[in-house]
């Protein structure tokens, strides 16, 4: 039986800094940063986002009473239309794409690290399809099901 090696935390932290530097130099981070700057410089996007924040406050007030509030339908429609208008802007679409690509990269790095320890470790993701692949029945989750493969 092989003796367990003690982890040198200094070395581990050094390697984690190297990894974070590589990630920060990646195309995904560069694209994300540029897309975020472009969206922040887009006057129409900023105008609509500010309007959305104000409408969101109204929407939350209306939600307390639900469909019984006299402005429920009006505010709900306005917030959906405003959200759609924001999502249709080129700068917002580019930002969402870049954000998704960066999230995918971070998920893959995290998944690789987790899998090197155990395939049953959960790795959070903003993508529900990735989360579904790594958890739930058959994933060794809290339901107690097995991860063994059937031949």
PDB file of C-alpha atoms in Angstrom:
ATOM      1  CA  UNK A   1       0.000   0.000   0.000  1.00  0.00           C
ATOM      2  CA  UNK A   2       1.333   3.388  -1.005  1.00  0.00           C
ATOM      3  CA  UNK A   3       1.782   5.992   1.730  1.00  0.00           C
ATOM      4  CA  UNK A   4      -0.241   9.176   1.373  1.00  0.00           C
ATOM      5  CA  UNK A   5       1.790  12.205   0.427  1.00  0.00           C
ATOM      6  CA  UNK A   6       1.221  15.412   2.387  1.00  0.00           C
ATOM      7  CA  UNK A   7       0.102  18.253   0.158  1.00  0.00           C
ATOM      8  CA  UNK A   8       2.436  21.210   0.091  1.00  0.00           C
ATOM      9  CA  UNK A   9      -0.064  24.068   0.356  1.00  0.00           C
ATOM     10  CA  UNK A  10       2.460  26.610  -0.912  1.00  0.00           C
ATOM     11  CA  UNK A  11       3.010  24.588  -4.082  1.00  0.00           C
ATOM     12  CA  UNK A  12      -0.727  24.055  -4.506  1.00  0.00           C
ATOM     13  CA  UNK A  13      -1.432  27.777  -4.170  1.00  0.00           C
ATOM     14  CA  UNK A  14       1.391  28.589  -6.592  1.00  0.00           C
ATOM     15  CA  UNK A  15      -0.133  26.261  -9.191  1.00  0.00           C
ATOM     16  CA  UNK A  16      -3.578  27.734  -8.618  1.00  0.00           C
ATOM     17  CA  UNK A  17      -2.149  31.200  -9.310  1.00  0.00           C
ATOM     18  CA  UNK A  18      -0.581  29.874 -12.512  1.00  0.00           C
ATOM     19  CA  UNK A  19      -3.939  28.437 -13.545  1.00  0.00           C
ATOM     20  CA  UNK A  20      -5.764  31.682 -12.790  1.00  0.00           C
ATOM     21  CA  UNK A  21      -3.168  33.612 -14.814  1.00  0.00           C
ATOM     22  CA  UNK A  22      -3.713  31.258 -17.765  1.00  0.00           C
ATOM     23  CA  UNK A  23      -7.480  31.725 -17.497  1.00  0.00           C
ATOM     24  CA  UNK A  24      -7.118  35.510 -17.295  1.00  0.00           C
ATOM     25  CA  UNK A  25      -5.008  35.445 -20.476  1.00  0.00           C
ATOM     26  CA  UNK A  26      -7.564  33.305 -22.332  1.00  0.00           C
ATOM     27  CA  UNK A  27      -9.586  34.402 -25.338  1.00  0.00           C
ATOM     28  CA  UNK A  28     -12.759  33.842 -23.290  1.00  0.00           C
ATOM     29  CA  UNK A  29     -11.771  36.410 -20.649  1.00  0.00           C
ATOM     30  CA  UNK A  30     -10.601  38.849 -23.318  1.00  0.00           C
ATOM     31  CA  UNK A  31     -13.861  38.493 -25.273  1.00  0.00           C
ATOM     32  CA  UNK A  32     -15.877  38.862 -22.061  1.00  0.00           C
ATOM     33  CA  UNK A  33     -14.024  42.036 -21.026  1.00  0.00           C
ATOM     34  CA  UNK A  34     -14.382  43.620 -24.474  1.00  0.00           C
ATOM     35  CA  UNK A  35     -18.071  42.705 -24.722  1.00  0.00           C
ATOM     36  CA  UNK A  36     -18.762  44.081 -21.246  1.00  0.00           C
ATOM     37  CA  UNK A  37     -17.009  47.355 -22.104  1.00  0.00           C
ATOM     38  CA  UNK A  38     -18.963  47.600 -25.369  1.00  0.00           C
ATOM     39  CA  UNK A  39     -22.266  47.019 -23.566  1.00  0.00           C
ATOM     40  CA  UNK A  40     -21.357  49.603 -20.914  1.00  0.00           C
ATOM     41  CA  UNK A  41     -20.523  52.106 -23.694  1.00  0.00           C
ATOM     42  CA  UNK A  42     -23.818  51.417 -25.521  1.00  0.00           C
ATOM     43  CA  UNK A  43     -26.040  54.354 -24.538  1.00  0.00           C
ATOM     44  CA  UNK A  44     -29.244  52.609 -25.553  1.00  0.00           C
ATOM     45  CA  UNK A  45     -28.351  49.519 -23.533  1.00  0.00           C
ATOM     46  CA  UNK A  46     -27.575  51.646 -20.488  1.00  0.00           C
ATOM     47  CA  UNK A  47     -30.794  53.646 -20.895  1.00  0.00           C
ATOM     48  CA  UNK A  48     -32.895  50.472 -21.137  1.00  0.00           C
ATOM     49  CA  UNK A  49     -31.063  48.786 -18.245  1.00  0.00           C
ATOM     50  CA  UNK A  50     -31.688  51.820 -16.004  1.00  0.00           C
ATOM     51  CA  UNK A  51     -35.349  51.841 -17.042  1.00  0.00           C
ATOM     52  CA  UNK A  52     -35.519  48.104 -16.358  1.00  0.00           C
ATOM     53  CA  UNK A  53     -34.196  48.634 -12.811  1.00  0.00           C
ATOM     54  CA  UNK A  54     -36.923  51.220 -12.152  1.00  0.00           C
ATOM     55  CA  UNK A  55     -39.626  48.983 -13.651  1.00  0.00           C
ATOM     56  CA  UNK A  56     -38.320  46.032 -11.655  1.00  0.00           C
ATOM     57  CA  UNK A  57     -39.087  47.922  -8.440  1.00  0.00           C
ATOM     58  CA  UNK A  58     -42.640  48.550  -9.661  1.00  0.00           C
ATOM     59  CA  UNK A  59     -42.934  44.909 -10.677  1.00  0.00           C
ATOM     60  CA  UNK A  60     -41.853  43.710  -7.223  1.00  0.00           C
ATOM     61  CA  UNK A  61     -44.500  45.945  -5.618  1.00  0.00           C
ATOM     62  CA  UNK A  62     -47.160  44.537  -7.946  1.00  0.00           C
ATOM     63  CA  UNK A  63     -46.002  40.952  -7.303  1.00  0.00           C
ATOM     64  CA  UNK A  64     -46.887  41.266  -3.621  1.00  0.00           C
ATOM     65  CA  UNK A  65     -50.570  41.325  -4.597  1.00  0.00           C
ATOM     66  CA  UNK A  66     -50.283  39.245  -7.751  1.00  0.00           C
ATOM     67  CA  UNK A  67     -53.025  39.362 -10.343  1.00  0.00           C
ATOM     68  CA  UNK A  68     -55.286  41.201  -7.901  1.00  0.00           C
ATOM     69  CA  UNK A  69     -53.190  44.372  -8.180  1.00  0.00           C
ATOM     70  CA  UNK A  70     -54.879  46.838 -10.597  1.00  0.00           C
ATOM     71  CA  UNK A  71     -51.610  47.385 -12.548  1.00  0.00           C
ATOM     72  CA  UNK A  72     -50.520  43.720 -12.588  1.00  0.00           C
ATOM     73  CA  UNK A  73     -51.129  43.081 -16.312  1.00  0.00           C
ATOM     74  CA  UNK A  74     -49.767  46.461 -17.407  1.00  0.00           C
ATOM     75  CA  UNK A  75     -46.537  46.253 -15.377  1.00  0.00           C
ATOM     76  CA  UNK A  76     -45.997  42.570 -16.214  1.00  0.00           C
ATOM     77  CA  UNK A  77     -46.351  43.297 -19.935  1.00  0.00           C
ATOM     78  CA  UNK A  78     -44.083  46.336 -19.747  1.00  0.00           C
ATOM     79  CA  UNK A  79     -41.324  44.433 -17.939  1.00  0.00           C
ATOM     80  CA  UNK A  80     -41.466  41.533 -20.430  1.00  0.00           C
ATOM     81  CA  UNK A  81     -41.329  43.928 -23.398  1.00  0.00           C
ATOM     82  CA  UNK A  82     -38.476  45.881 -21.850  1.00  0.00           C
ATOM     83  CA  UNK A  83     -36.532  42.703 -21.125  1.00  0.00           C
ATOM     84  CA  UNK A  84     -37.025  41.596 -24.716  1.00  0.00           C
ATOM     85  CA  UNK A  85     -35.868  44.995 -26.024  1.00  0.00           C
ATOM     86  CA  UNK A  86     -32.697  44.708 -23.935  1.00  0.00           C
ATOM     87  CA  UNK A  87     -32.040  41.154 -25.116  1.00  0.00           C
ATOM     88  CA  UNK A  88     -32.372  42.218 -28.762  1.00  0.00           C
ATOM     89  CA  UNK A  89     -29.522  44.747 -28.564  1.00  0.00           C
ATOM     90  CA  UNK A  90     -26.363  43.589 -30.334  1.00  0.00           C
ATOM     91  CA  UNK A  91     -24.103  44.651 -27.457  1.00  0.00           C
ATOM     92  CA  UNK A  92     -26.180  42.684 -24.946  1.00  0.00           C
ATOM     93  CA  UNK A  93     -26.262  39.596 -27.170  1.00  0.00           C
ATOM     94  CA  UNK A  94     -22.484  39.749 -27.621  1.00  0.00           C
ATOM     95  CA  UNK A  95     -22.020  40.125 -23.868  1.00  0.00           C
ATOM     96  CA  UNK A  96     -24.312  37.157 -23.126  1.00  0.00           C
ATOM     97  CA  UNK A  97     -22.416  34.994 -25.641  1.00  0.00           C
ATOM     98  CA  UNK A  98     -19.040  35.966 -24.171  1.00  0.00           C
ATOM     99  CA  UNK A  99     -20.354  35.408 -20.645  1.00  0.00           C
ATOM    100  CA  UNK A 100     -21.618  31.948 -21.627  1.00  0.00           C
ATOM    101  CA  UNK A 101     -18.279  31.028 -23.210  1.00  0.00           C
ATOM    102  CA  UNK A 102     -16.380  32.148 -20.114  1.00  0.00           C
ATOM    103  CA  UNK A 103     -18.790  30.254 -17.873  1.00  0.00           C
ATOM    104  CA  UNK A 104     -18.228  27.139 -20.001  1.00  0.00           C
ATOM    105  CA  UNK A 105     -14.442  27.473 -19.651  1.00  0.00           C
ATOM    106  CA  UNK A 106     -14.655  27.913 -15.874  1.00  0.00           C
ATOM    107  CA  UNK A 107     -17.037  24.969 -15.609  1.00  0.00           C
ATOM    108  CA  UNK A 108     -14.723  22.708 -17.639  1.00  0.00           C
ATOM    109  CA  UNK A 109     -11.707  23.652 -15.504  1.00  0.00           C
ATOM    110  CA  UNK A 110     -13.686  23.086 -12.300  1.00  0.00           C
ATOM    111  CA  UNK A 111     -15.108  19.806 -13.626  1.00  0.00           C
ATOM    112  CA  UNK A 112     -11.608  18.585 -14.550  1.00  0.00           C
ATOM    113  CA  UNK A 113     -10.296  19.359 -11.069  1.00  0.00           C
ATOM    114  CA  UNK A 114     -13.330  17.798  -9.371  1.00  0.00           C
ATOM    115  CA  UNK A 115     -13.212  14.668 -11.552  1.00  0.00           C
ATOM    116  CA  UNK A 116      -9.546  14.160 -10.694  1.00  0.00           C
ATOM    117  CA  UNK A 117     -10.689  13.714  -7.091  1.00  0.00           C
ATOM    118  CA  UNK A 118     -14.033  11.947  -7.598  1.00  0.00           C
ATOM    119  CA  UNK A 119     -16.685  11.831 -10.313  1.00  0.00           C
ATOM    120  CA  UNK A 120     -19.405  12.348  -7.709  1.00  0.00           C
ATOM    121  CA  UNK A 121     -18.275  15.856  -6.750  1.00  0.00           C
ATOM    122  CA  UNK A 122     -20.796  18.469  -7.825  1.00  0.00           C
ATOM    123  CA  UNK A 123     -19.557  21.447  -9.788  1.00  0.00           C
ATOM    124  CA  UNK A 124     -21.857  24.478  -9.955  1.00  0.00           C
ATOM    125  CA  UNK A 125     -22.675  25.974 -13.322  1.00  0.00           C
ATOM    126  CA  UNK A 126     -24.938  28.672 -14.685  1.00  0.00           C
ATOM    127  CA  UNK A 127     -25.972  26.209 -17.398  1.00  0.00           C
ATOM    128  CA  UNK A 128     -28.761  23.899 -16.202  1.00  0.00           C
ATOM    129  CA  UNK A 129     -27.842  21.301 -18.839  1.00  0.00           C
ATOM    130  CA  UNK A 130     -24.331  20.958 -17.414  1.00  0.00           C
ATOM    131  CA  UNK A 131     -25.713  20.710 -13.880  1.00  0.00           C
ATOM    132  CA  UNK A 132     -28.155  17.995 -14.919  1.00  0.00           C
ATOM    133  CA  UNK A 133     -25.323  15.928 -16.392  1.00  0.00           C
ATOM    134  CA  UNK A 134     -23.353  15.974 -13.160  1.00  0.00           C
ATOM    135  CA  UNK A 135     -26.031  15.527 -10.499  1.00  0.00           C
ATOM    136  CA  UNK A 136     -29.277  13.812  -9.694  1.00  0.00           C
ATOM    137  CA  UNK A 137     -30.032  10.140 -10.014  1.00  0.00           C
ATOM    138  CA  UNK A 138     -27.020   8.152 -11.067  1.00  0.00           C
ATOM    139  CA  UNK A 139     -24.745  10.962  -9.989  1.00  0.00           C
ATOM    140  CA  UNK A 140     -24.220   9.766  -6.454  1.00  0.00           C
ATOM    141  CA  UNK A 141     -26.218  12.647  -5.066  1.00  0.00           C
ATOM    142  CA  UNK A 142     -28.212  12.925  -1.873  1.00  0.00           C
ATOM    143  CA  UNK A 143     -30.842  10.516  -3.182  1.00  0.00           C
ATOM    144  CA  UNK A 144     -28.382   7.720  -2.394  1.00  0.00           C
ATOM    145  CA  UNK A 145     -28.378   6.182  -5.854  1.00  0.00           C
ATOM    146  CA  UNK A 146     -25.326   4.415  -7.166  1.00  0.00           C
ATOM    147  CA  UNK A 147     -22.838   5.757  -9.663  1.00  0.00           C
ATOM    148  CA  UNK A 148     -21.649   2.307 -10.748  1.00  0.00           C
ATOM    149  CA  UNK A 149     -22.063   1.519 -14.407  1.00  0.00           C
ATOM    150  CA  UNK A 150     -24.122  -1.433 -15.461  1.00  0.00           C
ATOM    151  CA  UNK A 151     -22.567  -3.687 -18.101  1.00  0.00           C
TER     152      UNK A 151
END
